[in-house]
Amino acid sequence: MYAIAKTKRGPGAEIIETDIPKIKDNEILVKVKVASICGSDVHIYEWNEWAASRIKKIPLIFGHEFAGEVVEVGKNVTNVVEGDFISAETHIVDNVCYQCRTGRKHVCLNTKIIGVDIDGAFAEYVAIPAENAWINDKDLEPELASIQEPLGNAVHTVLPADNIEDIAGKTVGVFGCGPIGLMSIAVVKTLGAAMVIATEKGNKTRIELAKKMGADYVFDVDETPNVVKEILDITNGQGVDIAFEMSGAASALKEAFQVLTPGGRLSILGLQSHNVEIDINNWIVFKGIKIYGIVGRRMYETWYQVKGLLKIKEFREKLKHIITHKFSMKEFDKGMQVIIEKKAAKVVLEPKW
Amino acid sequence: MYAIAKTKRGPGAEIIETDIPKIKDNEILVKVKVASICGSDVHIYEWNEWAASRIKKIPLIFGHEFAGEVVEVGKNVTNVVEGDFISAETHIVDNVCYQCRTGRKHVCLNTKIIGVDIDGAFAEYVAIPAENAWINDKDLEPELASIQEPLGNAVHTVLPADNIEDIAGKTVGVFGCGPIGLMSIAVVKTLGAAMVIATEKGNKTRIELAKKMGADYVFDVDETPNVVKEILDITNGQGVDIAFEMSGAASALKEAFQVLTPGGRLSILGLQSHNVEIDINNWIVFKGIKIYGIVGRRMYETWYQVKGLLKIKEFREKLKHIITHKFSMKEFDKGMQVIIEKKAAKVVLEPKW
Amino acid sequence: MYAIAKTKRGPGAEIIETDIPKIKDNEILVKVKVASICGSDVHIYEWNEWAASRIKKIPLIFGHEFAGEVVEVGKNVTNVVEGDFISAETHIVDNVCYQCRTGRKHVCLNTKIIGVDIDGAFAEYVAIPAENAWINDKDLEPELASIQEPLGNAVHTVLPADNIEDIAGKTVGVFGCGPIGLMSIAVVKTLGAAMVIATEKGNKTRIELAKKMGADYVFDVDETPNVVKEILDITNGQGVDIAFEMSGAASALKEAFQVLTPGGRLSILGLQSHNVEIDINNWIVFKGIKIYGIVGRRMYETWYQVKGLLKIKEFREKLKHIITHKFSMKEFDKGMQVIIEKKAAKVVLEPKW
Amino acid sequence: MYAIAKTKRGPGAEIIETDIPKIKDNEILVKVKVASICGSDVHIYEWNEWAASRIKKIPLIFGHEFAGEVVEVGKNVTNVVEGDFISAETHIVDNVCYQCRTGRKHVCLNTKIIGVDIDGAFAEYVAIPAENAWINDKDLEPELASIQEPLGNAVHTVLPADNIEDIAGKTVGVFGCGPIGLMSIAVVKTLGAAMVIATEKGNKTRIELAKKMGADYVFDVDETPNVVKEILDITNGQGVDIAFEMSGAASALKEAFQVLTPGGRLSILGLQSHNVEIDINNWIVFKGIKIYGIVGRRMYETWYQVKGLLKIKEFREKLKHIITHKFSMKEFDKGMQVIIEKKAAKVVLEPKW
């Protein structure tokens, strides 16, 4: 079969021809219908610092957001049958550790990630553990099915475990309008947020999309000298009830803290390039706030939430706007480029070679 | 001033002329713009068993759902000023008991209710404690402002205190489509419910409105031999994630228990005429469900949620359908009749005499 | 090997000689060190209505509370090794259904129970799925290790999923002092309850043990004309914050409702013989209470809680009092009799023949 | 009356003679029985940077931890009577803002603090709003009654609002053994923590007290080259489930993050002298942890928890150890000195002049 692989520890990737994967007793083989490009795929492609230290296996077929058809199942598999149309949870966990046995599989210390630690989905076929398969409704558009994994990140940001605070009627600040930030806007608007204020740095494509997702205000921080003041003004000095840090920018994190109302909640999904100086007293203690670190998706509460939300037509229609480009896998370089050049939100790839 | 009052312990009510209420230092005087009729107002009007045992004060100006303008404030009042456009929380609580001091004012044992224990709002003016005033946006339609109190009941049913379960992507069963049941349908659809299944007994006006509120399925139990089976079929045998008993019918409560998925949640707002036989083992224990009794509104978390939700235009537009009739207070008998004859959902009254 | 089995559908049980179980790839073989008798074992022994309708497999080796040593592991087993000292979660679940994939394995619709649906632990050896094994500290007394399963029921009653209410400083009512009721008293005292009030009907052994567990007040309802009044008096009319129905008596459930403070929480574990008439309005709605149905144990949050609590010496010492009798398995009839005659709390059996 | 007051903006304090305070209609006058010294009182005494910027009113009678007898009540007061033995919540809030009306009075933006913004309790008499009075059991020792306010901080750290995670059976790390840190150890041991690991820097008095409070391990970081490794070793590499930062040291905060288990919870009460560099990715996001900023006490949920816990004799006895010194108010300088010299934990003052 054909696949897109890192074949050496450096920038770039190439199309290779290789054997169709052999599955184990607890695995399934999936014929990929569509895959999509995650920011981390771009990091692997560009071979940034994170990728250089994180990637062990070379050659590696990368890519982890995808949807496809089950064409073979291992003999111990009971939850999936041939012909099922599936997406995949990309965290492969051990199921036996403390975290896994107490409802926190998404932070299993022995997690392996599809397309990072094992071969992934930028290929004709991919083999995954059956328990990671998520069976889709047959009529779900493959592109939407593929982006359920990052959509799960967005839903998890909005609705983390152990969080009792409702979105209903709340004011929400979204800091960073990459694909997951955009999705989180669409999610909170679908969950009854009264007002959504978003910020983005310079990327006009994303700013337009943030409005399409339903943000009531979108600030380009490049053109807004004091975004904290703007947000406080809009909220009558009260600030936002809930904030999502989705950008990975230290300045955005700082702004999120500053505009959060006392007793409010901050979810942090964005990864920072460096440590960040935090004003523990004024941003956290005196305000009595709650902070949630967000990684992956709840396995599988989040997936059920995603499935349920995708039954809502208006929500599905909104999400489609986030898919700005479609290429064949043969043209994957183009897909990487439009992201690097900040022209794209989400890029999907079709297994055409 | 004119007012609608019970002047004797028996059916009916009459228009009286009486003094404008004098306010205490912690009270405000409100000029009523619009009031609306609650089911309990009809009980007081008809003088049913509940009313006969509950009502102590005669003569009593009744009515508690209203919106109006503040025309005078007591000297200790700090939260409201003359000219404010307000609605009112109708529970007057003692603020010093265990329940009040631990976030449960809505179940204060010393609660007094406006229009039940003290004179109410079917009048030109009404005096209330300032702390019960809820300041509305100036541009909120008075009819919507008036029905915020029952809307608060609906929001409270959906989002009770101490409830960690989200509506997002869930399947919800609503048993009973009176005004608050109808509102709860609109609320859960606005909070991202994937599917809403409602039941109602015979009342075609309500069944039509349930569809307008966004219910995906509405069953008339008079025409459905086995509504439990229907709901289980729709949900692939899994049942609903969340159920609201809004009807006060024992049969509906039983159905709610039977279709609730294991581990699901039931909120009970509907009052029953008699004790109900409950299958503790199969409906509660083996299923491991959670049940919330719902009374009043959280003071004032629910009111903020209501305010936030009312900022959503689609939600406001939906709610207006529930207001099926408008009369002058002079014609209050007509308002009572359309409800008694099951022709109405919510009826509003204007202070015209 | 020897085992205690139901060999016919009727009262009694007998010692049989049978093959040591063969394990599957995902199973382990355990040499039983000690087992204990659950109330449901007595029902199976006596062959009451529940047993007659519930038990399908005959002959059936029954018994499900036990501790033992792993002597063989299937080839796919990764979480347990030979020589481990284990107890067992008795619910064997499918791991693929909605409930299992959303943190509610204890209400999996496809649950099989050890000693009920498959052969159990009143035997020299028992085979169980490896995932049901709970590895004990080597120095935990085997008797305590065996009763962790019902102790888990008690901890689950005290700390159900999705419950945000703390025990710290609260007043707790425990209705019914069978072994699990007794354990729940010990648990809440260990979790900082300010006051525990227990009720029991007639059984002096249990009443004494309730005091030993730390109950501040224990009422024998046979000798207390108005236990509701007594409890309200003790609590200055305020009632208990939290109530556990552990008796299966309708009268106790009624009392629990009546003494619960508004906004309080009721956990129901006791199974009733018949439907119970509930005053929905006054017991649930007007009081705004929360009710949790309790079955099994959270898999495996509860087990970790149990493990942690058993590290506390005072707690371990208290629990030992609940084990009132020890017999050899050969004498199992005697073990059943002391329970039937209400002379015992928990009875343990040693595999001696 | 006599009182201890700051009479100028600089180090020190002096005993003054002044009028007994006049109360307003909603206030009460309290005859002080005992007061205790908080760390912030020392800051005011020493006039550190925080005090210099925070204190507006001079002269100021300071001191806010106290217990006393109500000797006069304003005419609008309903919750307290003359002769009541009370302690006080020290946050005076506006009761009308968003935070106050949604269960978050402890972060009211208009908070005034007794002994900081208005005259306090290092005096013969103090006037406070009646709603801030907390009525004690008559037989509670005055010293314990006085330290309920910081004990409330400890209980709030352990049991913050909106926190669903139980202490039962958990491993807890306490970073910093000042009086509130010490109290938090006693609290979690009383709530069923399986293991408590505490750290302290150099102060031998506190290290001894930490053991007395029930800490299973106490590390002096001055003598422990790698406390993170020590804690990970003790917990089999798993880390602690729950961590409390009670020291205000950046190094301790860092250690707390590093030893927290994935999905764990961190409460931060300690105030830092400077911003702290945080590794957002590895400490918060990838671990999926929750963080709570802790200020004040929940009004009044925490007070009820404190009251309930103080009914437990073992807990009361433990707490008394924290009170290491007692002086007359005349000798307040000595009280300040033993704290500054790190010889004391909690110091109480009696109104003797």
GROMACS .gro file of C-alpha atoms in nm, chain B residues 50 98-99 104 106-109 161-165 170 237-238 241 253 257 261-264 268-281 283-295, chain C residues 50 98-99 104 106-109 161-165 170 237-238 241 253 257 261-264 268-281 283-295:
model
  100
  403TRP     CA    1  -5.437   2.252   4.810
  451TYR     CA    2  -2.899   2.644   5.775
  452GLN     CA    3  -3.047   2.605   5.428
  457ARG     CA    4  -3.018   2.624   4.943
  459HIS     CA    5  -3.501   2.773   4.763
  460VAL     CA    6  -3.580   2.522   5.041
  461CYS     CA    7  -3.568   2.768   5.332
  462LEU     CA    8  -3.810   2.636   5.592
  514ALA     CA    9  -2.765   2.230   4.225
  515ASP     CA   10  -2.497   1.966   4.280
  516ASN     CA   11  -2.558   1.812   3.938
  517ILE     CA   12  -2.248   1.733   3.737
  518GLU     CA   13  -2.422   1.578   3.441
  523LYS     CA   14  -2.778   1.374   2.563
  590GLY     CA   15  -3.333   0.004   2.384
  591GLN     CA   16  -3.102   0.230   2.578
  594ASP     CA   17  -3.015   0.983   2.966
  606LEU     CA   18  -4.358   0.927   3.668
  610PHE     CA   19  -3.844   0.565   3.565
  614THR     CA   20  -3.099   0.453   3.120
  615PRO     CA   21  -2.895   0.293   3.402
  616GLY     CA   22  -2.698   0.563   3.574
  617GLY     CA   23  -2.932   0.828   3.435
  621ILE     CA   24  -3.913   1.567   3.950
  622LEU     CA   25  -4.101   1.897   3.945
  623GLY     CA   26  -4.460   1.777   3.896
  624LEU     CA   27  -4.672   1.755   4.211
  625GLN     CA   28  -4.877   1.438   4.255
  626SER     CA   29  -5.234   1.425   4.390
  627HIS     CA   30  -5.158   1.111   4.589
  628ASN     CA   31  -4.870   0.897   4.706
  629VAL     CA   32  -4.718   0.693   4.425
  630GLU     CA   33  -4.613   0.328   4.437
  631ILE     CA   34  -4.248   0.308   4.345
  632ASP     CA   35  -4.050  -0.002   4.246
  633ILE     CA   36  -3.745   0.090   4.451
  634ASN     CA   37  -3.542  -0.211   4.337
  636TRP     CA   38  -3.636   0.169   3.906
  637ILE     CA   39  -3.382   0.313   4.148
  638VAL     CA   40  -3.134   0.067   4.304
  639PHE     CA   41  -3.047  -0.176   4.025
  640LYS     CA   42  -3.031   0.108   3.776
  641GLY     CA   43  -2.810   0.319   3.999
  642ILE     CA   44  -2.995   0.637   3.904
  643LYS     CA   45  -2.998   0.984   4.053
  644ILE     CA   46  -3.316   1.174   4.141
  645TYR     CA   47  -3.352   1.545   4.210
  646GLY     CA   48  -3.658   1.702   4.368
  647ILE     CA   49  -3.711   2.045   4.211
  648VAL     CA   50  -3.880   2.337   4.381
  756TRP     CA   51  -3.553  -1.390   4.425
  804TYR     CA   52  -2.266   0.274   2.676
  805GLN     CA   53  -2.263   0.235   3.054
  810ARG     CA   54  -2.081   0.329   3.495
  812HIS     CA   55  -2.148  -0.115   3.788
  813VAL     CA   56  -2.475  -0.083   3.596
  814CYS     CA   57  -2.361  -0.261   3.278
  815LEU     CA   58  -2.670  -0.425   3.131
  867ALA     CA   59  -2.050   0.877   4.157
  868ASP     CA   60  -2.145   1.233   4.065
  869ASN     CA   61  -2.195   1.329   4.429
  870ILE     CA   62  -2.040   1.657   4.532
  871GLU     CA   63  -2.161   1.655   4.892
  876LYS     CA   64  -2.231   1.628   5.858
  943GLY     CA   65  -3.557   1.983   6.427
  944GLN     CA   66  -3.321   2.012   6.136
  947ASP     CA   67  -2.791   1.590   5.619
  959LEU     CA   68  -3.726   0.419   5.388
  963PHE     CA   69  -3.731   1.055   5.387
  967THR     CA   70  -3.309   1.796   5.590
  968PRO     CA   71  -3.425   2.003   5.291
  969GLY     CA   72  -3.162   1.982   5.021
  970GLY     CA   73  -3.023   1.666   5.180
  974ILE     CA   74  -3.074   0.371   4.879
  975LEU     CA   75  -2.901   0.033   4.885
  976GLY     CA   76  -3.164  -0.181   5.064
  977LEU     CA   77  -3.384  -0.393   4.839
  978GLN     CA   78  -3.757  -0.388   4.914
  979SER     CA   79  -3.987  -0.690   4.903
  980HIS     CA   80  -4.265  -0.485   4.746
  981ASN     CA   81  -4.329  -0.152   4.582
  982VAL     CA   82  -4.331   0.133   4.831
  983GLU     CA   83  -4.578   0.422   4.851
  984ILE     CA   84  -4.382   0.744   4.827
  985ASP     CA   85  -4.504   1.095   4.909
  986ILE     CA   86  -4.341   1.255   4.607
  987ASN     CA   87  -4.448   1.609   4.700
  989TRP     CA   88  -4.052   1.391   5.070
  990ILE     CA   89  -3.883   1.474   4.739
  991VAL     CA   90  -4.008   1.785   4.558
  992PHE     CA   91  -4.073   2.041   4.833
  993LYS     CA   92  -3.758   1.936   5.014
  994GLY     CA   93  -3.547   1.958   4.700
  995ILE     CA   94  -3.353   1.645   4.794
  996LYS     CA   95  -3.119   1.421   4.596
  997ILE     CA   96  -3.153   1.043   4.582
  998TYR     CA   97  -2.892   0.793   4.464
  999GLY     CA   98  -2.967   0.429   4.386
 1000ILE     CA   99  -2.669   0.220   4.492
 1001VAL     CA  100  -2.570  -0.110   4.335
   0.00000   0.00000   0.00000
